[in-house]
Amino acid sequence: MSATTDPRATIATTEVRGSKAQRADALHDLSVAHVELGHLDVAARFAKRGLKLTGEARFHLTLAWIELDRGRPRQSLQHLDLATPHLRGAELARARCLRGLHLCGSAEPRLAIAELTAVIRELRRYGDQRWLANALVGRGIARCHALKLGEAEADFGSAEVALRAVGEHGRAAMCLHNKGFAAMLGGDVPRALRLYEEAARSGLDSASKPEALVDRAEALLAAGLTTEARRVLAPAMELLRRCNRHVPELAVLSARCALRDGDPGPAKKLGGKDVEFMLADGKLDAVAAHRFRGPAQTRALGWLAQARRSGRRGALAACRAGLRVLDEHHGDWPRRELTGHALSLATTAREVLEWSDRHRASVPLPPNDPELARALAELRRARAFGLPLESLERDVRRLSLASATRRKRHEVTAVRLPLVSFVVHEGLMKAVTVVDGRARMRTVPDVEEIVGVARLGLRAGRAIANELLPDAEEVVVIPDGVLHGMPWAALGRRVHVLPSMRHWRPAARSGRRVWITGPGVGREAVALQKRHGGTIARSTVDGALSALEGAGVAHIAAHGHVNAENPLFSYLEMEDGPLYGYDIARIRNPPEVVVLSACESGLARAFLDAGSRAVIASVLDVPDAQVSAAMEQVHALIGHPVEAARAVAHLGFSCYGTGTRVAACRAAAKEVPVQSSWEEPTEEGTSTAGATTFTHGPWPENGSVEPTAVTEGSAAGHHGREVPPLPAEATTLRPQEARTGGQSLSNV
């Protein structure tokens, strides 16, 4: 085996002895083997011994590669200059390859592309597959810098094929990683993460290539996972320190993590031309100049800077333009910075309604990915045996991001009911109430006290004062903040609780009933099944998921546990472990109506995001002694979910989603929803002429782009000021991008 294909075996079996030529060969092999393992200091010592022993140019060539890997281009070029006059044939082509790799970091990538293209022809003529792969990877990186991403991926693919042909599987895995680098530049963060995962599974050794960890950390940061990015970055920093490697991106990435955590100090200290750092330093004019060029994230930051330096009207137009940039590239950052800035400028009820729905945070809904399913099974086993969960939960989150976001289209229908939308912004709870086509906005004080009093009053059996809803028999509510814990149905109304306006849906089907019971729960499901029919499912995770697929009504009696930090880690207890929100996302055809006969589980949103029309669930612990009678009432009225929830509102149950009667919901589905848009006035230098923008009902979880009609009718603007009637507007928002460093191959 050669020093490149099996470096550890080379180190274990090679002895520096024999003739001068034999010792020189041994020193060269040991140097190359240590380069492969990332031991650059040790590799340099062996190469210098060989150079002292023979003065051969090949040792200069090896040292040139080592210094390039260390991030010392000047020393690398010195060794190349000393080696080149003594090289011929294939070795000269290798030296030219190294010079081409030096050019990859230059300001003009076309120079590197031209040089490496010539080198590739030479190396093919000599049949030097390993160095051919080096040149292909180098040209791929240069093409990435020139934003020729399709050609770059082709180079990485050709290099991977060449390396697998000579048994260099670890280095071939680096080519996969570099495809992820290209995907990052193209703004496809999920694909980049997926390719990074594939590279790790294919044998990429991050201990010898810690730069790969830096790339992965940057992708995680681009996906909004700052904590996970820090956890990946920490070992990368330590490995790079041990290897004595200089990676300029490391300090930048660390400062960017601090900036996302609210600490602009390191970013301001570094300064430079990093767009995000300039924005943190208040250089709005310089950042705004980037809004028409560069990667999507850079352009979005440019529009954010433009918004911050513009008047109210121009700022709102700039925020919409920034969101359109992110929509085109499925990015999520700096989405909330844009929507938050716009929300702080919103003055009318119409504007607050639009931007509050844009601003609502959400968790991406992953698809039914086999790798993710295996990771969830591993997490269940770890919980059953009391093993540490943190790293496994991190794997689940990373794999969910590495999978393409689930996209599921839903039929859209107009909301024909009074609506109240709440939003917390800058420490205040605001409510926009839309009744009879006119909207009124107000600030809701003491909202935590209101929720606390309501929950305590419900437990004590007292009537709850209605301070939040309009005087209407049936209301649609979009809560925020602590209002997610409000027992809405106990306020004396038929209340449909929606995560966003996009979650108002028509009935899709009727179907079979399924009954699922977790451990430690009474026999309520058995009694209900005897009365109402249907199928009792196995109380395992797989059994429950299989039964839930395509069901009309699903009744789940199980203990629930809420994870406030990541709702998709909330779970229901099954016999073989937790059924997580991530598991619910795996259901292709979710149940039409779900009854969660459990204490608060936090999973109503997961079912709604998956596609269920209505979920009946409680925000309180439900006493076992009262469950059976309550559930009988629920299933007697299940065709009208909001009425069913109202019947058991005294136990904290509410209807989440569309709880209208099945017949009425189907009739509404036949109506054609009204779709319209308004054009923002264009301000010179702020938005392109003729740009059309839309109000929005956020579904960033699945990237759906269908319009959703909002309540028809009117509004009473800010502080009761009359504003024009609010039309049945379409609410549309289509679904980051990071600078990474493609990795070259340590092949000398």
XYZ file of C-alpha atoms in Angstrom:
748
model
C 0.000 0.000 0.000
C 1.238 3.519 -0.789
C 1.698 6.290 1.733
C -1.428 8.005 0.413
C -3.810 5.025 0.421
C -2.809 3.643 3.841
C -0.762 6.244 5.731
C -1.012 4.530 9.122
C 0.366 1.274 7.747
C 3.162 3.217 6.061
C 4.142 4.864 9.349
C 3.979 1.549 11.229
C 6.132 -0.412 8.764
C 8.600 2.123 7.327
C 12.105 2.303 8.780
C 14.722 4.878 7.790
C 17.717 2.657 7.081
C 19.773 1.167 4.258
C 21.478 3.061 1.477
C 21.178 6.810 1.018
C 18.562 6.348 -1.692
C 16.570 3.905 0.475
C 16.629 6.309 3.426
C 15.520 9.169 1.186
C 12.576 7.097 -0.100
C 11.609 6.164 3.461
C 11.747 9.795 4.618
C 9.612 10.871 1.654
C 7.034 8.139 2.315
C 6.849 9.051 6.015
C 6.453 12.733 5.187
C 3.604 12.026 2.752
C 1.901 9.664 5.215
C 1.921 12.297 7.968
C 0.577 14.892 5.542
C -2.347 12.532 4.851
C -3.094 12.343 8.575
C -2.840 16.088 9.057
C 0.395 15.890 11.077
C 2.006 18.762 9.195
C 4.737 19.565 11.707
C 5.904 15.934 11.765
C 5.645 15.721 7.979
C 7.781 18.857 7.616
C 10.473 17.381 9.885
C 10.769 14.227 7.744
C 10.854 16.278 4.519
C 13.567 18.555 5.892
C 15.617 15.489 6.903
C 15.321 14.165 3.367
C 16.220 17.547 1.907
C 19.304 17.722 4.143
C 20.237 14.144 3.203
C 19.970 14.444 -0.598
C 18.908 17.979 -1.562
C 16.410 16.423 -4.002
C 13.775 18.664 -5.529
C 10.978 16.273 -4.558
C 11.466 17.286 -0.908
C 11.116 20.950 -1.856
C 7.907 19.971 -3.650
C 6.620 18.176 -0.550
C 7.503 21.138 1.680
C 5.773 23.479 -0.777
C 2.565 21.460 -0.322
C 2.944 21.361 3.468
C 3.404 25.126 3.720
C 0.411 25.680 1.417
C -1.651 23.440 3.696
C -0.433 25.396 6.710
C -1.670 28.631 5.183
C 1.845 29.981 4.507
C 1.830 30.850 0.790
C 5.098 32.826 0.790
C 7.152 29.918 2.227
C 5.385 27.508 -0.126
C 6.319 29.553 -3.185
C 9.942 29.746 -2.009
C 10.153 25.943 -2.006
C 8.484 25.817 -5.430
C 11.014 28.279 -6.841
C 13.870 26.113 -5.515
C 12.333 22.893 -6.865
C 11.150 23.932 -10.333
C 14.546 24.235 -12.138
C 15.355 20.616 -11.207
C 12.022 19.035 -12.171
C 11.082 17.331 -15.435
C 8.039 15.568 -16.838
C 5.342 14.570 -14.389
C 7.080 16.202 -11.413
C 7.196 19.520 -13.254
C 3.478 19.185 -13.963
C 2.944 18.635 -10.237
C 4.842 21.857 -9.478
C 2.656 23.708 -11.973
C -0.388 22.206 -10.243
C 0.780 23.654 -6.936
C 1.216 27.077 -8.528
C -2.316 26.808 -9.870
C -3.583 25.959 -6.383
C -1.864 29.115 -5.109
C -3.821 31.112 -7.666
C -7.127 29.691 -6.343
C -6.976 32.199 -3.515
C -6.252 35.160 -5.773
C -8.662 37.941 -6.527
C -9.010 36.758 -10.142
C -10.108 33.094 -10.286
C -9.818 33.015 -14.103
C -6.027 32.907 -13.774
C -6.259 29.755 -11.652
C -8.791 28.180 -14.009
C -6.581 28.787 -17.051
C -3.395 27.490 -15.373
C -5.052 24.391 -13.918
C -6.794 23.582 -17.209
C -3.371 23.417 -18.888
C -1.978 21.339 -16.017
C -4.911 18.902 -16.219
C -4.055 18.172 -19.868
C -0.425 17.440 -18.908
C -1.322 15.202 -15.965
C -3.748 13.216 -18.118
C -0.947 12.669 -20.621
C 1.312 11.325 -17.864
C -1.510 9.216 -16.339
C -0.918 10.756 -12.899
C -4.366 10.128 -11.400
C -3.679 11.412 -7.896
C -2.287 14.756 -8.986
C -4.929 14.967 -11.703
C -7.497 14.815 -8.909
C -5.640 17.587 -7.071
C -5.764 19.790 -10.163
C -9.455 19.048 -10.772
C -10.328 19.921 -7.179
C -8.281 23.121 -7.406
C -10.020 24.119 -10.614
C -13.368 23.291 -9.032
C -12.624 25.627 -6.130
C -11.542 28.381 -8.533
C -14.745 27.893 -10.518
C -16.716 28.171 -7.265
C -15.085 31.526 -6.617
C -16.055 32.525 -10.167
C -19.617 31.310 -9.377
C -19.460 28.713 -12.168
C -21.060 26.211 -9.833
C -22.223 23.613 -12.343
C -18.717 23.349 -13.873
C -17.221 23.221 -10.363
C -19.425 20.270 -9.401
C -18.386 18.490 -12.586
C -14.709 18.925 -11.610
C -15.354 17.596 -8.115
C -17.218 14.631 -9.600
C -14.364 13.822 -12.005
C -11.849 14.055 -9.164
C -13.977 11.704 -7.058
C -14.078 9.114 -9.844
C -10.281 9.338 -10.347
C -9.599 8.897 -6.646
C -11.952 5.962 -6.159
C -10.242 4.256 -9.130
C -6.901 4.299 -7.283
C -8.391 3.372 -3.887
C -8.234 6.875 -2.355
C -11.678 6.683 -0.749
C -11.021 9.147 2.063
C -9.890 11.788 -0.410
C -12.811 10.971 -2.678
C -15.061 11.771 0.290
C -13.489 15.231 0.354
C -14.724 15.704 -3.222
C -18.254 15.034 -1.955
C -17.629 17.621 0.744
C -16.561 20.120 -1.905
C -19.800 19.543 -3.750
C -21.431 20.704 -0.535
C -19.235 23.807 -0.721
C -20.626 24.521 -4.191
C -24.172 23.967 -2.954
C -23.580 26.489 -0.157
C -22.455 29.097 -2.667
C -25.615 28.394 -4.638
C -27.733 29.071 -1.548
C -28.888 25.457 -1.117
C -28.112 24.956 2.573
C -30.086 21.691 2.979
C -28.215 20.086 0.071
C -24.876 21.348 1.412
C -25.561 19.793 4.812
C -26.700 16.564 3.170
C -23.475 16.341 1.137
C -21.388 17.098 4.218
C -23.181 14.222 5.976
C -22.547 11.894 3.024
C -18.874 12.872 2.982
C -18.531 12.069 6.683
C -20.208 8.679 6.182
C -17.992 7.973 3.155
C -14.811 8.227 5.193
C -13.859 11.893 5.389
C -11.488 12.186 8.345
C -12.206 15.527 9.985
C -9.297 15.000 12.397
C -6.851 15.297 9.482
C -8.978 17.857 7.637
C -10.442 20.111 10.350
C -11.178 22.725 7.687
C -14.124 20.492 6.763
C -15.537 21.120 10.244
C -15.246 24.847 9.615
C -17.322 24.435 6.441
C -19.921 22.413 8.294
C -20.098 24.985 11.108
C -20.702 27.713 8.560
C -23.514 25.719 6.963
C -25.131 25.159 10.353
C -24.868 28.865 11.086
C -26.466 29.628 7.730
C -29.323 27.314 8.699
C -29.848 29.337 11.870
C -28.335 26.768 14.261
C -25.853 29.002 16.063
C -25.447 26.669 19.046
C -24.749 23.671 16.826
C -22.310 25.732 14.751
C -20.373 26.648 17.897
C -20.220 22.992 18.957
C -18.739 21.969 15.613
C -16.417 24.960 15.540
C -14.840 24.262 18.951
C -13.089 20.962 17.989
C -12.121 22.465 14.615
C -10.324 25.307 16.377
C -8.472 22.876 18.658
C -7.468 20.574 15.788
C -6.234 23.483 13.701
C -4.227 24.780 16.643
C -2.588 21.375 17.103
C -1.829 21.152 13.383
C -0.379 24.664 13.418
C -2.661 25.621 10.530
C -3.837 29.133 9.809
C -7.423 29.374 8.509
C -8.496 33.016 8.110
C -12.183 32.045 7.998
C -12.014 30.717 11.557
C -11.887 34.105 13.295
C -14.545 35.440 10.945
C -16.877 32.529 11.615
C -16.355 32.767 15.378
C -17.157 36.477 15.260
C -20.240 35.765 13.166
C -21.480 33.287 15.783
C -20.983 35.915 18.482
C -22.841 38.462 16.368
C -25.839 36.152 15.943
C -25.836 35.723 19.736
C -26.071 39.473 20.156
C -22.389 40.282 20.762
C -21.066 42.601 18.002
C -17.693 43.144 19.730
C -15.573 40.553 17.834
C -17.140 41.554 14.507
C -16.361 45.237 15.057
C -12.810 44.333 16.122
C -12.180 42.332 12.941
C -13.750 44.940 10.693
C -12.735 44.502 7.072
C -15.090 44.140 4.120
C -17.307 41.397 5.539
C -20.815 42.661 4.794
C -22.335 41.338 7.994
C -19.589 42.948 10.089
C -19.959 46.271 8.304
C -23.686 46.187 9.043
C -22.965 45.544 12.731
C -20.615 48.543 12.677
C -23.347 50.774 11.262
C -21.818 51.215 7.777
C -25.225 51.260 6.134
C -24.256 52.984 2.880
C -21.459 50.501 2.145
C -23.664 47.489 2.914
C -26.656 48.804 0.979
C -24.474 48.936 -2.140
C -24.457 45.098 -2.107
C -28.225 44.695 -2.512
C -28.022 44.087 -6.277
C -24.975 41.804 -6.423
C -23.373 38.839 -4.740
C -24.866 35.778 -3.009
C -28.469 35.855 -1.815
C -27.587 36.392 1.825
C -25.317 39.318 0.959
C -28.030 40.932 -1.144
C -30.581 40.415 1.646
C -28.226 42.144 4.087
C -27.915 44.952 1.554
C -31.679 45.390 1.553
C -31.701 45.306 5.376
C -29.136 48.137 5.399
C -31.246 50.005 2.832
C -34.287 49.595 5.095
C -32.387 50.956 8.092
C -31.281 54.064 6.232
C -34.648 54.779 4.548
C -37.836 56.438 5.623
C -40.777 54.292 6.712
C -42.285 53.801 3.291
C -38.963 53.060 1.600
C -37.901 50.792 4.483
C -40.982 48.580 4.107
C -40.343 48.299 0.362
C -36.689 47.379 1.056
C -37.738 44.692 3.543
C -40.057 43.166 0.948
C -37.260 43.208 -1.629
C -34.910 41.454 0.823
C -37.509 38.782 1.517
C -37.980 38.167 -2.207
C -34.231 37.532 -2.503
C -34.394 34.959 0.295
C -37.548 33.392 -1.159
C -35.773 32.694 -4.437
C -32.955 30.877 -2.637
C -34.955 29.208 0.161
C -33.001 31.141 2.780
C -34.015 31.897 6.349
C -31.409 34.394 7.509
C -31.651 37.381 7.831
C -35.399 36.898 7.318
C -36.409 37.676 10.896
C -34.171 40.750 10.930
C -36.035 42.034 7.864
C -39.510 41.192 9.145
C -38.684 42.501 12.632
C -37.503 45.823 11.238
C -40.639 46.136 9.118
C -42.846 45.215 12.066
C -41.245 47.956 14.164
C -42.218 50.448 11.420
C -45.779 49.150 10.914
C -48.350 51.690 12.066
C -51.674 50.583 10.599
C -53.621 47.476 11.512
C -53.204 46.232 7.946
C -49.410 46.492 8.115
C -49.183 44.857 11.537
C -51.388 41.980 10.349
C -49.164 41.430 7.318
C -45.783 41.694 9.032
C -46.751 39.802 12.184
C -47.593 36.761 10.074
C -44.303 37.157 8.199
C -42.402 37.468 11.481
C -43.753 34.385 13.262
C -41.003 31.896 14.053
C -41.443 28.318 12.896
C -39.587 25.029 12.856
C -38.843 23.446 9.449
C -40.873 20.327 8.764
C -38.544 17.558 7.539
C -39.556 14.836 5.067
C -39.782 11.099 5.719
C -36.050 10.525 5.359
C -34.642 7.035 6.200
C -31.520 8.453 7.852
C -33.664 10.720 10.016
C -35.907 7.783 10.964
C -32.841 5.783 12.066
C -31.550 8.721 14.095
C -34.918 9.014 15.857
C -34.880 5.283 16.647
C -31.386 5.685 18.128
C -32.618 8.614 20.205
C -35.509 6.500 21.525
C -33.130 3.694 22.535
C -30.850 6.149 24.302
C -33.769 7.604 26.259
C -34.963 4.114 27.214
C -31.530 3.207 28.627
C -30.942 6.564 30.291
C -28.034 7.485 28.009
C -26.989 11.057 27.117
C -29.352 12.601 24.583
C -27.759 15.902 23.602
C -25.523 14.654 20.795
C -28.284 12.428 19.386
C -30.775 15.277 19.400
C -28.169 17.374 17.604
C -27.850 14.660 14.953
C -31.617 14.638 14.455
C -31.727 18.402 13.999
C -28.805 18.346 11.564
C -30.286 15.502 9.533
C -33.658 17.232 9.373
C -31.942 20.284 7.907
C -29.845 18.162 5.547
C -33.036 16.763 4.036
C -34.949 18.828 1.537
C -37.717 20.778 3.264
C -41.071 19.070 2.977
C -43.303 20.705 0.404
C -46.975 19.880 0.538
C -49.702 21.793 -1.232
C -53.024 22.337 0.490
C -56.291 23.495 -0.975
C -56.902 27.103 0.054
C -60.176 28.682 1.147
C -61.210 32.074 2.480
C -61.656 32.754 6.192
C -65.188 34.090 6.616
C -65.079 34.670 10.375
C -63.927 37.438 12.724
C -60.186 37.145 13.290
C -57.801 38.232 16.051
C -54.062 38.096 15.352
C -51.656 38.646 18.256
C -47.950 39.422 17.997
C -45.242 40.140 20.560
C -42.770 42.753 19.373
C -40.376 44.983 21.298
C -41.827 43.757 24.573
C -45.455 44.582 23.757
C -48.376 42.325 22.856
C -50.398 43.802 20.025
C -53.723 42.514 18.742
C -55.252 43.161 15.335
C -58.975 42.399 15.340
C -60.787 42.035 12.015
C -64.594 42.110 12.281
C -67.011 42.786 9.438
C -64.157 43.712 7.167
C -62.583 46.422 9.323
C -59.513 46.061 11.486
C -58.657 47.633 14.792
C -55.288 47.422 16.502
C -54.629 47.697 20.221
C -51.951 46.918 22.769
C -52.823 44.181 25.263
C -51.352 44.918 28.725
C -50.639 42.369 31.465
C -51.026 39.450 29.081
C -49.123 37.004 31.328
C -51.460 37.829 34.173
C -54.488 37.330 31.916
C -53.317 33.847 30.905
C -52.351 32.897 34.471
C -55.686 34.007 35.890
C -57.556 32.147 33.147
C -55.705 28.882 33.762
C -56.119 29.117 37.543
C -59.775 30.033 37.195
C -60.402 27.078 34.913
C -58.810 24.699 37.411
C -60.976 26.175 40.159
C -64.138 25.791 38.087
C -64.801 29.537 37.810
C -66.003 31.416 34.762
C -63.254 33.164 32.789
C -63.545 36.817 31.866
C -63.142 37.449 28.135
C -60.668 40.317 27.708
C -59.150 39.189 24.415
C -61.862 38.260 21.914
C -64.480 40.377 20.123
C -68.167 39.997 20.812
C -68.771 37.322 18.192
C -70.062 33.790 18.479
C -67.260 32.280 16.378
C -63.709 33.621 16.134
C -60.389 32.725 14.503
C -57.394 33.369 16.779
C -53.686 33.492 15.878
C -51.839 33.586 19.222
C -48.257 34.495 20.042
C -45.985 34.253 23.079
C -47.675 33.247 26.345
C -51.053 33.207 24.612
C -50.166 29.761 23.248
C -50.980 28.559 26.767
C -54.412 30.203 26.856
C -57.462 27.871 27.182
C -59.248 29.620 24.324
C -62.399 27.531 24.166
C -63.163 28.450 27.793
C -63.751 32.099 26.800
C -67.353 31.389 25.831
C -66.851 31.379 22.057
C -66.312 28.902 19.272
C -62.594 29.517 18.791
C -60.407 28.212 15.969
C -56.759 28.570 17.054
C -54.403 28.843 14.047
C -50.600 29.027 13.932
C -50.984 31.327 10.904
C -53.632 32.336 8.394
C -52.302 29.709 5.987
C -53.496 26.948 8.307
C -57.195 27.563 7.543
C -58.079 24.542 5.411
C -61.083 22.834 3.882
C -62.028 19.268 4.644
C -60.187 16.820 2.439
C -61.884 13.545 3.250
C -63.726 11.477 5.786
C -62.182 8.199 6.773
C -61.636 5.485 9.316
C -61.186 6.119 13.020
C -58.085 4.932 14.800
C -57.493 4.639 18.529
C -54.009 4.741 20.037
C -53.236 4.272 23.738
C -49.892 4.876 25.408
C -48.621 3.080 28.541
C -50.035 4.047 31.938
C -53.315 5.317 30.469
C -56.740 3.877 31.238
C -58.983 1.922 28.867
C -60.879 4.923 27.493
C -59.906 4.098 23.897
C -61.316 0.564 24.169
C -64.669 1.850 25.421
C -64.816 4.567 22.777
C -63.916 2.124 20.011
C -66.787 -0.159 21.019
C -69.196 2.754 20.748
C -67.858 4.534 17.674
C -66.095 1.771 15.745
C -62.691 1.994 14.114
C -59.387 0.244 14.729
C -57.247 0.014 17.836
C -53.611 0.391 16.781
C -50.490 -1.084 18.323
C -49.150 1.355 20.904
C -45.648 1.429 19.427
C -44.181 4.288 17.443
C -44.269 2.402 14.134
C -47.720 1.014 14.898
C -49.056 4.472 15.683
C -47.527 6.040 12.575
C -48.922 3.294 10.378
C -52.405 3.742 11.861
C -52.310 7.533 11.571
C -51.541 7.343 7.845
C -54.671 8.397 5.979
C -57.014 8.280 8.996
C -60.165 10.388 9.192
C -60.236 10.762 12.980
C -57.325 9.780 15.222
C -57.683 9.556 19.002
C -54.402 9.397 20.945
C -54.545 8.773 24.693
C -50.988 9.087 25.966
C -48.875 11.101 28.334
C -47.239 14.091 26.688
C -44.058 16.066 27.311
C -43.381 19.563 25.972
C -40.002 20.761 24.674
C -40.296 24.544 24.628
C -36.926 25.124 22.894
C -37.645 22.812 19.956
C -41.333 21.828 19.638
C -40.493 18.935 17.311
C -38.745 17.250 20.264
C -42.015 17.335 22.219
C -43.382 13.811 22.398
C -46.102 11.358 23.356
C -45.135 8.243 25.317
C -45.548 4.963 23.445
C -44.644 1.486 24.690
C -41.294 1.484 22.871
C -40.401 5.111 23.540
C -41.343 8.662 22.566
C -43.304 9.538 19.462
C -41.704 12.884 18.572
C -42.934 15.771 16.489
C -40.224 14.741 14.017
C -42.019 11.372 13.709
C -45.317 13.096 12.917
C -43.556 14.896 10.078
C -42.905 11.451 8.554
C -46.646 10.863 7.939
C -47.382 11.304 4.242
C -51.192 11.587 4.647
C -51.871 12.802 8.192
C -55.224 12.326 9.951
C -57.989 14.793 9.111
C -58.901 15.421 12.771
C -56.750 14.513 15.778
C -57.863 14.247 19.412
C -54.984 14.401 21.896
C -56.477 12.988 25.064
C -53.396 13.780 27.125
C -51.851 16.421 29.252
C -50.244 19.189 27.219
C -47.972 17.633 24.578
C -47.006 20.568 22.386
C -47.716 18.491 19.257
C -50.842 20.186 17.926
C -48.674 22.426 15.707
C -46.761 19.423 14.353
C -50.005 17.764 13.213
C -51.237 21.015 11.633
C -47.938 21.565 9.841
C -48.053 17.973 8.588
C -51.479 18.678 7.067
C -54.175 17.795 9.620
C -57.203 20.079 9.480
C -58.015 20.245 13.203
C -56.494 19.102 16.484
C -58.411 19.015 19.768
C -55.922 19.310 22.630
C -55.616 20.685 26.142
C -53.153 23.153 27.624
C -53.735 21.683 31.100
C -53.166 18.332 32.788
C -56.362 16.352 32.294
C -57.537 14.426 35.406
C -57.879 10.724 34.528
C -61.204 10.507 36.379
C -62.778 13.033 33.996
C -61.246 11.834 30.751
C -63.714 9.127 29.722
C -66.842 11.275 29.988
C -65.097 14.200 28.318
C -63.905 12.113 25.372
C -67.400 10.723 24.873
C -68.628 14.296 24.484
C -65.813 15.070 22.052
C -66.521 12.130 19.755
C -70.247 12.784 19.794
C -69.489 16.170 18.196
C -66.342 15.290 16.246
C -67.897 16.346 12.914
C -67.776 19.913 14.258
C -64.381 20.032 16.034
C -64.693 23.557 17.422
C -68.003 22.617 19.065
C -66.452 19.405 20.390
C -63.642 21.389 22.013
C -66.142 23.855 23.458
C -67.999 21.022 25.144
C -64.871 20.105 27.152
C -63.409 23.601 27.462
C -63.606 23.311 31.263
C -60.719 20.829 31.027
C -58.526 23.209 29.040
C -59.290 21.785 25.585
C -59.377 24.008 22.520
C -59.651 23.442 18.791
C -56.436 24.113 16.866
C -56.847 24.524 13.135
C -60.053 24.639 11.125
C -62.866 23.402 13.366
C -65.922 24.141 11.203
C -68.507 21.495 10.462
C -67.371 19.045 7.809
C -70.301 19.949 5.540
C -69.726 23.693 5.903
C -66.010 23.283 5.378
C -66.557 21.326 2.178
C -68.980 23.939 0.913
C -66.394 26.655 1.573
C -63.813 24.623 -0.293
C -65.864 25.030 -3.477
C -65.570 28.809 -3.273
C -62.801 30.375 -5.291
C -60.543 32.273 -2.870
C -59.997 35.907 -3.744
C -56.399 36.662 -4.562
C -55.026 40.124 -5.026
C -51.901 42.066 -4.365
C -50.947 45.639 -3.927
C -47.906 47.321 -5.329
C -45.755 49.241 -2.926
C -44.879 52.749 -4.027
C -41.355 52.605 -5.399
C -38.703 54.832 -3.914
C -35.678 55.637 -6.041
C -32.813 53.360 -5.143
C -34.988 51.230 -2.872
C -37.030 48.896 -5.013
C -37.249 48.009 -8.648
C -40.081 49.560 -10.581
C -43.189 47.481 -10.866
C -42.231 45.120 -8.081
C -45.333 43.447 -6.684
C -45.418 42.348 -3.073
C -47.902 40.320 -1.105
C -49.141 39.957 2.403
C -48.118 36.705 3.917
C -49.224 33.767 5.948
C -46.010 32.046 6.985
C -45.452 28.459 6.089
C -41.649 28.444 5.934
C -41.784 24.946 7.345
C -42.664 23.491 3.968
C -41.924 26.230 1.515
C -45.457 26.169 0.133
C -46.283 29.091 -2.084
C -50.032 28.895 -2.579
C -52.010 32.030 -1.778
C -54.254 32.114 1.265
C -57.230 34.413 1.412
C -57.640 36.387 4.609
C -60.859 37.436 6.301
C -62.946 39.602 4.083
C -64.220 42.788 5.522
C -63.049 45.874 7.236
C -60.665 47.344 9.683
C -60.501 50.239 12.068
C -56.885 51.301 11.881
C -54.355 52.316 14.483
C -55.886 53.650 17.734
C -59.349 53.409 16.227
C -58.545 55.545 13.161
C -60.669 54.465 10.216
C -58.834 52.830 7.337
C -60.190 51.432 4.067
C -61.818 47.993 4.220
C -59.357 45.130 4.309
C -59.783 43.027 1.148
C -59.463 39.273 1.059
C -55.742 39.620 0.420
C -53.554 36.784 -0.761
C -50.986 35.856 1.844
C -47.925 34.538 0.103
C -44.346 33.976 1.037
C -42.097 31.583 -0.737
C -39.579 29.912 1.136
C -28.771 31.383 3.367
C -26.261 31.071 2.254
C -22.756 31.161 3.588
C -19.240 31.592 2.434
C -17.405 28.335 2.863
C -13.947 27.145 1.916
C -13.686 24.268 -0.510
C -11.001 21.837 0.552
C -8.027 20.854 -1.577
C -6.446 17.420 -1.387
C -3.322 16.613 0.600
C -1.755 14.479 -2.065
C 1.965 14.958 -2.574
